[in-house]
Coordinates of C-alpha atoms in Angstrom, one line a residue:
V10 CA -11.4 10.3 3.9
Q11 CA -13.4 9.3 7.0
L12 CA -13.2 5.9 8.5
V13 CA -15.3 4.5 11.3
E14 CA -14.5 1.3 13.2
S15 CA -16.9 -0.8 15.2
G16 CA -17.4 -4.3 16.5
G17 CA -14.9 -4.3 19.4
G18 CA -15.6 -5.7 22.8
L19 CA -14.8 -8.2 25.4
V20 CA -14.3 -11.9 24.4
Q21 CA -12.9 -15.0 26.1
A22 CA -9.8 -16.6 24.9
G23 CA -10.5 -18.9 22.0
G24 CA -13.5 -16.7 20.9
S25 CA -14.1 -14.6 17.8
L26 CA -14.9 -11.0 16.9
R27 CA -15.7 -9.3 13.7
L28 CA -14.6 -5.7 13.3
S29 CA -16.0 -3.3 10.7
C30 CA -14.4 -0.4 9.0
A31 CA -17.0 1.8 7.3
A32 CA -16.3 4.7 5.0
P33 CA -19.1 7.3 4.9
G34 CA -18.7 9.7 2.1
F35 CA -16.3 7.8 -0.1
T36 CA -16.1 4.5 -2.0
I37 CA -14.0 2.3 0.2
G38 CA -13.5 -0.1 -2.6
E39 CA -11.2 2.4 -4.4
Y40 CA -8.6 2.4 -1.6
T41 CA -6.2 0.1 0.1
I42 CA -7.4 -0.5 3.6
A43 CA -5.3 -1.7 6.5
W44 CA -5.9 -2.7 10.1
F45 CA -3.5 -1.8 12.8
R46 CA -3.5 -2.4 16.6
Q47 CA -1.9 -0.9 19.5
A48 CA -1.7 -2.3 23.0
P49 CA -0.8 -0.1 26.0
G50 CA 2.9 0.6 26.2
K51 CA 3.6 -1.0 22.8
E52 CA 4.2 0.3 19.3
R53 CA 1.4 0.2 16.7
E54 CA 1.4 -3.1 14.8
G55 CA 0.3 -3.8 11.3
V56 CA -2.3 -6.5 11.3
V57 CA -3.4 -6.8 7.7
C58 CA -3.9 -4.8 4.5
I59 CA -6.0 -5.4 1.4
D60 CA -5.5 -3.6 -2.0
D61 CA -8.4 -1.8 -3.6
N62 CA -9.2 -4.7 -6.0
G63 CA -9.0 -7.2 -3.1
G64 CA -6.5 -9.3 -5.0
T65 CA -3.5 -8.7 -2.8
I66 CA -3.6 -9.1 1.0
H67 CA -0.7 -8.9 3.5
Y68 CA -1.1 -10.4 7.0
G69 CA 1.1 -9.7 9.9
D70 CA 3.0 -12.8 11.0
S71 CA 1.3 -12.8 14.4
V72 CA -2.2 -13.2 12.9
K73 CA -1.7 -15.4 9.9
G74 CA -4.2 -18.3 9.8
R75 CA -6.5 -16.7 12.5
F76 CA -7.5 -13.3 11.1
T77 CA -9.3 -12.8 7.8
I78 CA -10.0 -9.5 6.0
A79 CA -12.8 -9.1 3.5
R80 CA -14.5 -6.3 1.5
D81 CA -18.2 -5.8 1.2
S82 CA -18.8 -3.3 -1.6
A83 CA -22.6 -3.3 -1.1
R84 CA -22.1 -2.1 2.4
N85 CA -19.0 0.0 1.6
T86 CA -17.3 -1.7 4.5
V87 CA -14.1 -3.7 5.2
Y88 CA -14.4 -6.5 7.8
L89 CA -11.7 -8.1 10.0
L90 CA -12.7 -11.5 11.3
M91 CA -10.6 -12.5 14.2
Q92 CA -10.7 -16.1 15.4
H93 CA -9.0 -18.1 18.1
L94 CA -8.3 -14.9 20.0
Q95 CA -5.8 -14.9 22.7
P96 CA -5.1 -12.4 25.5
E97 CA -2.1 -10.9 23.6
A98 CA -4.6 -9.7 20.9
T99 CA -5.9 -7.2 23.5
A100 CA -5.4 -3.8 21.9
Y101 CA -7.1 -0.8 20.3
Y102 CA -7.7 -1.7 16.6
Y103 CA -7.7 1.0 13.9
C104 CA -8.4 0.9 10.2
A105 CA -6.5 3.2 7.9
S106 CA -6.2 4.3 4.3
P107 CA -3.6 6.1 2.2
S108 CA -4.4 9.5 0.7
S109 CA -4.8 8.3 -2.9
P110 CA -6.9 5.5 -4.4
G111 CA -5.4 2.6 -6.2
V112 CA -2.1 2.6 -4.2
P113 CA -0.8 -0.9 -3.2
G114 CA -0.9 -1.6 0.5
R115 CA 1.9 -2.2 3.0
L116 CA 2.0 -2.9 6.8
S117 CA 3.7 0.4 7.7
S118 CA 1.7 2.9 9.6
S119 CA 3.6 5.8 8.1
F120 CA 2.2 5.0 4.7
Y121 CA -1.4 5.8 5.8
T122 CA -2.8 9.2 6.2
S123 CA -6.5 8.6 7.2
W124 CA -7.3 6.8 10.4
G125 CA -10.4 6.0 12.3
N126 CA -10.8 6.5 16.0
G127 CA -10.4 2.9 16.8
T128 CA -12.3 0.2 18.6
Q129 CA -11.2 -1.6 21.8
V130 CA -10.7 -5.4 21.7
T131 CA -10.2 -7.2 25.1
V132 CA -9.5 -10.9 25.3
S133 CA -9.8 -12.4 28.7
S134 CA -7.9 -15.5 29.8

């Protein structure tokens, strides 16, 4: 399972970014997909996960109400829309999937076996 993130960059506080997680070679809609982030010197943090059918979504407490995850089956991509960004959101963002399709998601990094290389998000004050 290969995952490729894109969409990171530099944004001012209060701004928005949309990250993409593409899945060349497999049907992303069959898998739970999660987003994690890791800032320098900090542990990896679960941001959000969405089940394969899109019916169940879990957001981390720090992003509720500001981040939105969505699937686009036609583009075989999962998006993460991040709004009202603050400097504390600065981190490397990764998408991840478990080894098997159809498995319910959770915001625990140890649950996921496939990871993309990540994309850097920097929020300036």
